[in-house]
Tab-separated table of C-alpha atoms in Angstrom:
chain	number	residue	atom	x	y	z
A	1	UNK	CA	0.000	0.000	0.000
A	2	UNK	CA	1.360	3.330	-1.122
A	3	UNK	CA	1.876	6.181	1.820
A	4	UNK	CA	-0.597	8.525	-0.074
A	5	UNK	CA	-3.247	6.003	0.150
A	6	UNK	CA	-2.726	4.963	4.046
A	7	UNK	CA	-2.807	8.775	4.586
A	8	UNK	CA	-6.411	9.061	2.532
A	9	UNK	CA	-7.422	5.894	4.777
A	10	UNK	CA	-5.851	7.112	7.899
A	11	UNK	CA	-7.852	10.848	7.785
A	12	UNK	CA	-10.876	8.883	6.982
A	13	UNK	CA	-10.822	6.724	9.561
A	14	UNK	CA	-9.623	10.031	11.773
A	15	UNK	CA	-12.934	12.221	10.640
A	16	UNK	CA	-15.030	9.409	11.754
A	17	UNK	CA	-13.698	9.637	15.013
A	18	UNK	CA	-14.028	13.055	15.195
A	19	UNK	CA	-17.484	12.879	14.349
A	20	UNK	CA	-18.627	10.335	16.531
A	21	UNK	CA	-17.095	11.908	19.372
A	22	UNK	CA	-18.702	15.269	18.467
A	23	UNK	CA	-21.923	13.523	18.002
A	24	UNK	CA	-21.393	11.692	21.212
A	25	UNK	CA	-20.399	15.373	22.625
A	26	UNK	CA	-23.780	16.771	21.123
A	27	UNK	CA	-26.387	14.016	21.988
A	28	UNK	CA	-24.526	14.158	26.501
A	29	UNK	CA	-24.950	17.959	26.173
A	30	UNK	CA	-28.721	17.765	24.791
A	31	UNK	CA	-29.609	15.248	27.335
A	32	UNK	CA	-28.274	17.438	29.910
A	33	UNK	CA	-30.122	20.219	28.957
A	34	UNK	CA	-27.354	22.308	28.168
A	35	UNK	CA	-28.599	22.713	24.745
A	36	UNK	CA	-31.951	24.543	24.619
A	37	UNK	CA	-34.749	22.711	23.020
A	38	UNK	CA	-37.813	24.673	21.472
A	39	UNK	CA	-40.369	21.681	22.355
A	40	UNK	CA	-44.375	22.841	23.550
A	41	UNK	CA	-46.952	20.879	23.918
A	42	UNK	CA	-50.637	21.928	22.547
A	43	UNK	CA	-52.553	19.357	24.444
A	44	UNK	CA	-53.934	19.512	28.080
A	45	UNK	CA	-53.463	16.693	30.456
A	46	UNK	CA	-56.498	15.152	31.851
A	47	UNK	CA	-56.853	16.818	35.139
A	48	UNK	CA	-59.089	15.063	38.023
A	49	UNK	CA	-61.778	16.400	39.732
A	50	UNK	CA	-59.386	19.193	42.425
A	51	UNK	CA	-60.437	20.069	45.925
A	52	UNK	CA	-59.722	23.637	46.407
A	53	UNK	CA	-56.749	24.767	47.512
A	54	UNK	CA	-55.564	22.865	44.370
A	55	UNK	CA	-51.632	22.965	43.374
A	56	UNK	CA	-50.604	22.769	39.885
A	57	UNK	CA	-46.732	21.573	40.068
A	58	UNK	CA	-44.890	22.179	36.311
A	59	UNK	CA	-41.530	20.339	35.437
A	60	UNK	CA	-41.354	22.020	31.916
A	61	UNK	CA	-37.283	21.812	30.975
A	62	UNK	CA	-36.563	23.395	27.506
A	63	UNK	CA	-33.132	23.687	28.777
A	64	UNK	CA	-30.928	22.729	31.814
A	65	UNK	CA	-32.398	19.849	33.679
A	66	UNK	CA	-31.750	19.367	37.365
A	67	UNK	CA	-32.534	15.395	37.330
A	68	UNK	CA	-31.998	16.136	41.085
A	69	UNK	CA	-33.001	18.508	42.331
A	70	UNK	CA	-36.790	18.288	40.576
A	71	UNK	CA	-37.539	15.130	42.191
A	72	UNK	CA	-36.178	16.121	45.424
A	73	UNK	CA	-38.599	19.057	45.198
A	74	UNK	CA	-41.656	17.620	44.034
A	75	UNK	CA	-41.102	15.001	47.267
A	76	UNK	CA	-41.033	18.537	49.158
A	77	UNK	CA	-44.343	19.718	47.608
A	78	UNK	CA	-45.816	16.690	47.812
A	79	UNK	CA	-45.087	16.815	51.618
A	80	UNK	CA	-46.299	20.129	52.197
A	81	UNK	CA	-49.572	19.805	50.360
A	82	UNK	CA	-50.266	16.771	51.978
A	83	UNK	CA	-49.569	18.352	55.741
A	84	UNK	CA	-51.924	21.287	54.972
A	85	UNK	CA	-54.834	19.026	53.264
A	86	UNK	CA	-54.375	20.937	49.832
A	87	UNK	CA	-54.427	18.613	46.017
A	88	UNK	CA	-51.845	18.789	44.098
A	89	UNK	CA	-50.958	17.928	40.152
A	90	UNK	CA	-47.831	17.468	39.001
A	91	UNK	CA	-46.879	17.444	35.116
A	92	UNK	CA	-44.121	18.543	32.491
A	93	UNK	CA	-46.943	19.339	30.363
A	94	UNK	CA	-46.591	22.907	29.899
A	95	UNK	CA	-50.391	23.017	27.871
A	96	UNK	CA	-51.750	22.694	31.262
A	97	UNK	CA	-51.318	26.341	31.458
A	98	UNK	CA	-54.449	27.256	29.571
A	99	UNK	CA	-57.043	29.113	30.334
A	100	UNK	CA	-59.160	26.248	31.253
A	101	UNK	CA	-57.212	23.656	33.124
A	102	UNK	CA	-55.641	26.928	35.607
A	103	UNK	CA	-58.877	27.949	36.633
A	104	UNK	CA	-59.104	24.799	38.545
A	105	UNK	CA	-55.896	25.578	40.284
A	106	UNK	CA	-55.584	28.316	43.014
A	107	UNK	CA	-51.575	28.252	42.820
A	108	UNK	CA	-49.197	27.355	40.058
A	109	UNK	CA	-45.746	26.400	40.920
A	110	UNK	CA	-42.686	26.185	38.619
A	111	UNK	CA	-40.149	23.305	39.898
A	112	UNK	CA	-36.933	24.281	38.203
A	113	UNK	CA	-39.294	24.774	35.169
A	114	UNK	CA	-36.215	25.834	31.930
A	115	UNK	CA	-35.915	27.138	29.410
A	116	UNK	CA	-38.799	28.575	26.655
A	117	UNK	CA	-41.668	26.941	27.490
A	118	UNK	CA	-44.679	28.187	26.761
A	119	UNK	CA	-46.734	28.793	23.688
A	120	UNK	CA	-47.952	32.632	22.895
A	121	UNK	CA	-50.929	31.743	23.795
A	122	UNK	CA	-50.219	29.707	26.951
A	123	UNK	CA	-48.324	32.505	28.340
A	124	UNK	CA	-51.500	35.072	27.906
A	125	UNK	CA	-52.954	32.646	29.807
A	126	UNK	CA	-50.591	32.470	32.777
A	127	UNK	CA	-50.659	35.795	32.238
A	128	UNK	CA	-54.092	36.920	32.626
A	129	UNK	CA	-54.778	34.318	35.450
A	130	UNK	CA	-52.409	35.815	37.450
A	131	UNK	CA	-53.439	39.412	37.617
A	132	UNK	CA	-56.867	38.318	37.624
A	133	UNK	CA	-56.199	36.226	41.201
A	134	UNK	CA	-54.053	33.476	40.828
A	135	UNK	CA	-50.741	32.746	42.572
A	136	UNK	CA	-47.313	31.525	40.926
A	137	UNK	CA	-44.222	30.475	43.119
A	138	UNK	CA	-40.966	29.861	41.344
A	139	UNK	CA	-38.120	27.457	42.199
A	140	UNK	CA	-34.662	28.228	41.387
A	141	UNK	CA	-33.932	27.573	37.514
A	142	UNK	CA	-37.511	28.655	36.924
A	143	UNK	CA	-36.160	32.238	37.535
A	144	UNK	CA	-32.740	31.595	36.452
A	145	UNK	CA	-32.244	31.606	32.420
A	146	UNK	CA	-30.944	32.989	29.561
A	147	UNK	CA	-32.551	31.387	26.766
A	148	UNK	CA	-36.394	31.918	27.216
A	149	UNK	CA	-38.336	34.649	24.768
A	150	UNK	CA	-40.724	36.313	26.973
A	151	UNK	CA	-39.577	39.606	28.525
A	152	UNK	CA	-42.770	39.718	30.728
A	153	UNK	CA	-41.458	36.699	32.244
A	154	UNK	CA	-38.157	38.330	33.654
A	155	UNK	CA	-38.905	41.931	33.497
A	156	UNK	CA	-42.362	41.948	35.672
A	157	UNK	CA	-42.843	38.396	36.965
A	158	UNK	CA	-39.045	37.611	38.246
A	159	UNK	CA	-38.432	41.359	38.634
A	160	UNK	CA	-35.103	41.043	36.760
A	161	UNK	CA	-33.021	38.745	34.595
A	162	UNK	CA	-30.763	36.350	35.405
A	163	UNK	CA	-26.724	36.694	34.999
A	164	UNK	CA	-24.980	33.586	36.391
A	165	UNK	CA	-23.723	31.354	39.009
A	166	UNK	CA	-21.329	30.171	40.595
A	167	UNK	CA	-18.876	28.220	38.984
A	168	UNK	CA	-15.454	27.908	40.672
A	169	UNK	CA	-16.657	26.116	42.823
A	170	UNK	CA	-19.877	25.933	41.393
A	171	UNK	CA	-21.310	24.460	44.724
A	172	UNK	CA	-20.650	26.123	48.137
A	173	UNK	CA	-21.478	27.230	51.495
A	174	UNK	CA	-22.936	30.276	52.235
A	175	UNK	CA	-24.435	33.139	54.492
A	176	UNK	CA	-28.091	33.953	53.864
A	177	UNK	CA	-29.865	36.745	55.644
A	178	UNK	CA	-33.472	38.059	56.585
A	179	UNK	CA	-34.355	41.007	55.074
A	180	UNK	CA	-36.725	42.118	57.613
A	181	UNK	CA	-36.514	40.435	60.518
A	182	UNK	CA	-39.789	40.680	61.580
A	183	UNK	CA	-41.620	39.127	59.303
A	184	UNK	CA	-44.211	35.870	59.802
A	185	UNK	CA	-42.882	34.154	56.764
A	186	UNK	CA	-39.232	34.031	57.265
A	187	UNK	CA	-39.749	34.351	61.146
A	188	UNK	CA	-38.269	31.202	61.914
A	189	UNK	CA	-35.109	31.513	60.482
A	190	UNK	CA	-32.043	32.261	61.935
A	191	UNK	CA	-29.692	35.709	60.596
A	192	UNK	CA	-27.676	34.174	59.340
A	193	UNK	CA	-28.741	31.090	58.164
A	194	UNK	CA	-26.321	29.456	56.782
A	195	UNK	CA	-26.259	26.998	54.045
A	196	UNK	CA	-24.475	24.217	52.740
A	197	UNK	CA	-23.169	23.361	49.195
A	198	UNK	CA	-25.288	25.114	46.664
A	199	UNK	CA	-25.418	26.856	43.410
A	200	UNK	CA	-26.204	30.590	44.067
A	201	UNK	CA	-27.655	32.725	41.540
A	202	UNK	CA	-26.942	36.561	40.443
A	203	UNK	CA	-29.159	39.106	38.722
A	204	UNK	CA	-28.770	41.818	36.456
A	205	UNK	CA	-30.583	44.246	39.151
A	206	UNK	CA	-32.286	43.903	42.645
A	207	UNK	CA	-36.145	43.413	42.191
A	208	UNK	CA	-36.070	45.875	45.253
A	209	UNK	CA	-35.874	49.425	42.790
A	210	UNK	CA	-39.369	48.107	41.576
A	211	UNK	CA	-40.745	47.833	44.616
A	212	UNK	CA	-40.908	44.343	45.252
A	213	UNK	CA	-39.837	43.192	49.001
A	214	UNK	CA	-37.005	41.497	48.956
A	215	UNK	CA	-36.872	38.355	52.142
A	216	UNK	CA	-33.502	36.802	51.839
A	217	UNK	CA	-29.842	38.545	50.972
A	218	UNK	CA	-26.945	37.069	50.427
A	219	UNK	CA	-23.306	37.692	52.050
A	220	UNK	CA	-20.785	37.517	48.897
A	221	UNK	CA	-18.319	37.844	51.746
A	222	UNK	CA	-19.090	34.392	53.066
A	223	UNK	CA	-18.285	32.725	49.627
A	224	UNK	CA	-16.119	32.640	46.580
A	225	UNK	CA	-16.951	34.890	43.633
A	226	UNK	CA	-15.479	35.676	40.999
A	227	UNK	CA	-17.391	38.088	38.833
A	228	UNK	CA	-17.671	38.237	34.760
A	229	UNK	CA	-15.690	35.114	32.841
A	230	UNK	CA	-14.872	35.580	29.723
A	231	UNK	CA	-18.311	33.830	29.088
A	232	UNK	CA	-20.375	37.042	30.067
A	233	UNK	CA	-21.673	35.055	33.522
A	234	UNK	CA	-21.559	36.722	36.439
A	235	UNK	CA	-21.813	35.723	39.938
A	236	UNK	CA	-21.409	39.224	41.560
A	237	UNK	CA	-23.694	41.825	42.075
A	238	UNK	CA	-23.438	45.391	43.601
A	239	UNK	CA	-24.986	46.086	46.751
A	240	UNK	CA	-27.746	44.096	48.091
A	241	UNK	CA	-27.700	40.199	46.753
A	242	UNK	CA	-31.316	39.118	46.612
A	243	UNK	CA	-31.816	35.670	46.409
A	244	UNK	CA	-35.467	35.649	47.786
A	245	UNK	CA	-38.305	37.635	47.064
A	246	UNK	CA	-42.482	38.392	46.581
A	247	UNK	CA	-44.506	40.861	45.213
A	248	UNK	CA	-48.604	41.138	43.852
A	249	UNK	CA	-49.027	41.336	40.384
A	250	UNK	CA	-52.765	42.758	39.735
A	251	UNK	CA	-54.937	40.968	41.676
A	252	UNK	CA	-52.430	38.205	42.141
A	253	UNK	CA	-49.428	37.001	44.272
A	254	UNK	CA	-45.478	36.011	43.394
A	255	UNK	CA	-43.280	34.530	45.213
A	256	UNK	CA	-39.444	32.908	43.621
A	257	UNK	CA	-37.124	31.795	45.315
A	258	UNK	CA	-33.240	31.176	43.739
A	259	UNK	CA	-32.125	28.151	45.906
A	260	UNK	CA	-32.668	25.079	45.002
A	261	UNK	CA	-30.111	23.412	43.141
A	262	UNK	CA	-29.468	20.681	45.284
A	263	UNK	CA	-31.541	17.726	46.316
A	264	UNK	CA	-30.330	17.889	49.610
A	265	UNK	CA	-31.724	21.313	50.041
A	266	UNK	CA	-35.104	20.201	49.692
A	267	UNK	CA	-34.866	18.368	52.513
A	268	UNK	CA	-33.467	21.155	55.127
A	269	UNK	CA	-35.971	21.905	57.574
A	270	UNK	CA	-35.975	25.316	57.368
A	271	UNK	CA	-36.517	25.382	53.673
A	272	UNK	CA	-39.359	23.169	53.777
A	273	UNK	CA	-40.755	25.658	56.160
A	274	UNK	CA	-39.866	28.657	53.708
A	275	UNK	CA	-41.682	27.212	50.724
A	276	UNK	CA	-45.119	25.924	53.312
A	277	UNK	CA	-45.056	29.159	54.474
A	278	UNK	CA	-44.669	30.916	51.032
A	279	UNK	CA	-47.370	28.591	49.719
A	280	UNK	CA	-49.511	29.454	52.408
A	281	UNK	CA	-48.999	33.643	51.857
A	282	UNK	CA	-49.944	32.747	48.155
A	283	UNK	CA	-53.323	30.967	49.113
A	284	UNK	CA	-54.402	33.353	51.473
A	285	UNK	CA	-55.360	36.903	49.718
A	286	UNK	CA	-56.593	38.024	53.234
A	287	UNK	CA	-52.732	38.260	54.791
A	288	UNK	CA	-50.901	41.284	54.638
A	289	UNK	CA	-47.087	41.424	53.035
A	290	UNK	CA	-46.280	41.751	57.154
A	291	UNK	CA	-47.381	38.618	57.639
């Protein structure tokens, strides 16, 4: 065999390689959710017959999947709801959010819910059952994205838009502290609390400057950061570091929350007692933001 014909065989057998390993590459990042995927649904679940207060749980990920940390909190919810005597659904079907299926429901919550999600349509829904009553509470990635198109969703529902994480270490321990110490919801946590090994979240601007109240802070002093990467994520933010928040929205009620990452924080105590409470504030028009 000549050398110029073991070279054609050997770059052959080279771009295969390459290609299957880029495929491979391609196929581990889309399964991870690291590539976004544009995929809606258009038809309902069938939803049973709901006692009221009835919770509407959706798993929706277009992009970044925490295979954790979703079960771990659906476990959580389903925990909660049970304790307080409230029904619960729980689906990745984002078509549930029509104008049909959330009038059964008296709260939606989004469990690490990525990505683009929602039809045009199924966000005027969302939209329009929320300032008309309804309640939404959001779990960590579900206020924490880059790659959905609905400004609404990040400009007046979140409050701002998501920047970044950490990443070096991406998981750590850290200071979080009340905003207001005297309030009902976050009464029976300690300032400050202090957490262990998670992913903590930065925004572009503090909620705060449009008037929503912010509950829980974070001490940057009490972990590593390490700003912009060459990337454009940040972990860093200038003055106050919400990670925490609520606000009413028309006639309705918001509450998000930015931890979450970790299955084992679903199971802290204290947390569970965050969300139960939060849930609670959401279902129950008649309290006051004091309480």
């Amino acid at each position: 065999m000549n050398i110029k014909k073991t070279l054609k065989i050997s770059g052959v057998a080279l771009l295969l390689i390459v290609i299957g390993l880029a495929g491979r590459a391609y196929f581990a990042l889309k399964e991870a959710g690291l590539i976004p995927r544009k995929d809606y649904e258009t038809v309902a679940p069938h939803i049973p017959a709901m006692r009221h207060p009835a919770v509407l749980v959706l798993n929706k990920t277009n992009g970044f999947i925490h295979k954790e940390g979703i079960p771990a909190a659906d476990a959580m919810l389903k925990r909660i709801v049970a304790a307080q005597g409230w029904d619960v659904f729980i689906t990745d079907n984002a078509a549930s959010h029509n104008a049909e299926v959330l009038k059964q429901f008296d709260l939606v919550v989004w469990n690490n819910v990525s990505g683009d999600v929602l039809t045009v349509e199924q966000r005027s829904a969302l939209k329009s059952w929320l300032e008309q009553g309804g309640a939404w509470l959001g779990l960590h990635a579900s206020g924490g994205d880059f790659s959905y198109d609905w400004d609404w969703f990040a400009e007046t529902l979140i409050g701002t838009q998501f920047i970044g994480h950490t990443l070096d270490p991406q998981f750590q321990d850290a200071d979080v502290h009340l905003a207001n110490t005297e309030l009902a919801l976050t009464s029976h946590l300690r300032s400050p609390w202090r957490i262990a090994q998670e992913e903590w979240y930065a925004f572009a601007s503090n909620p705060r400057d449009k008037g929503y109240e912010i509950l829980l802070t974070l001490d940057e002093s009490s972990y590593i950061t390490n700003g912009e990467n060459w990337m454009g994520i940040n972990d860093r933010m200038e003055g106050e570091h919400p990670i925490a928040w609520r606000h009413t929205l028309g006639k309705g009620r918001v509450f998000y929350s930015a931890i979450g990452h970790q299955a084992a924080t679903y199971n802290i105590p204290e947390y569970q007692m965050l969300v139960s409470k939060a849930m609670s504030w959401l279902l129950s028009p008649g309290l006051s933001d004091t309480e």
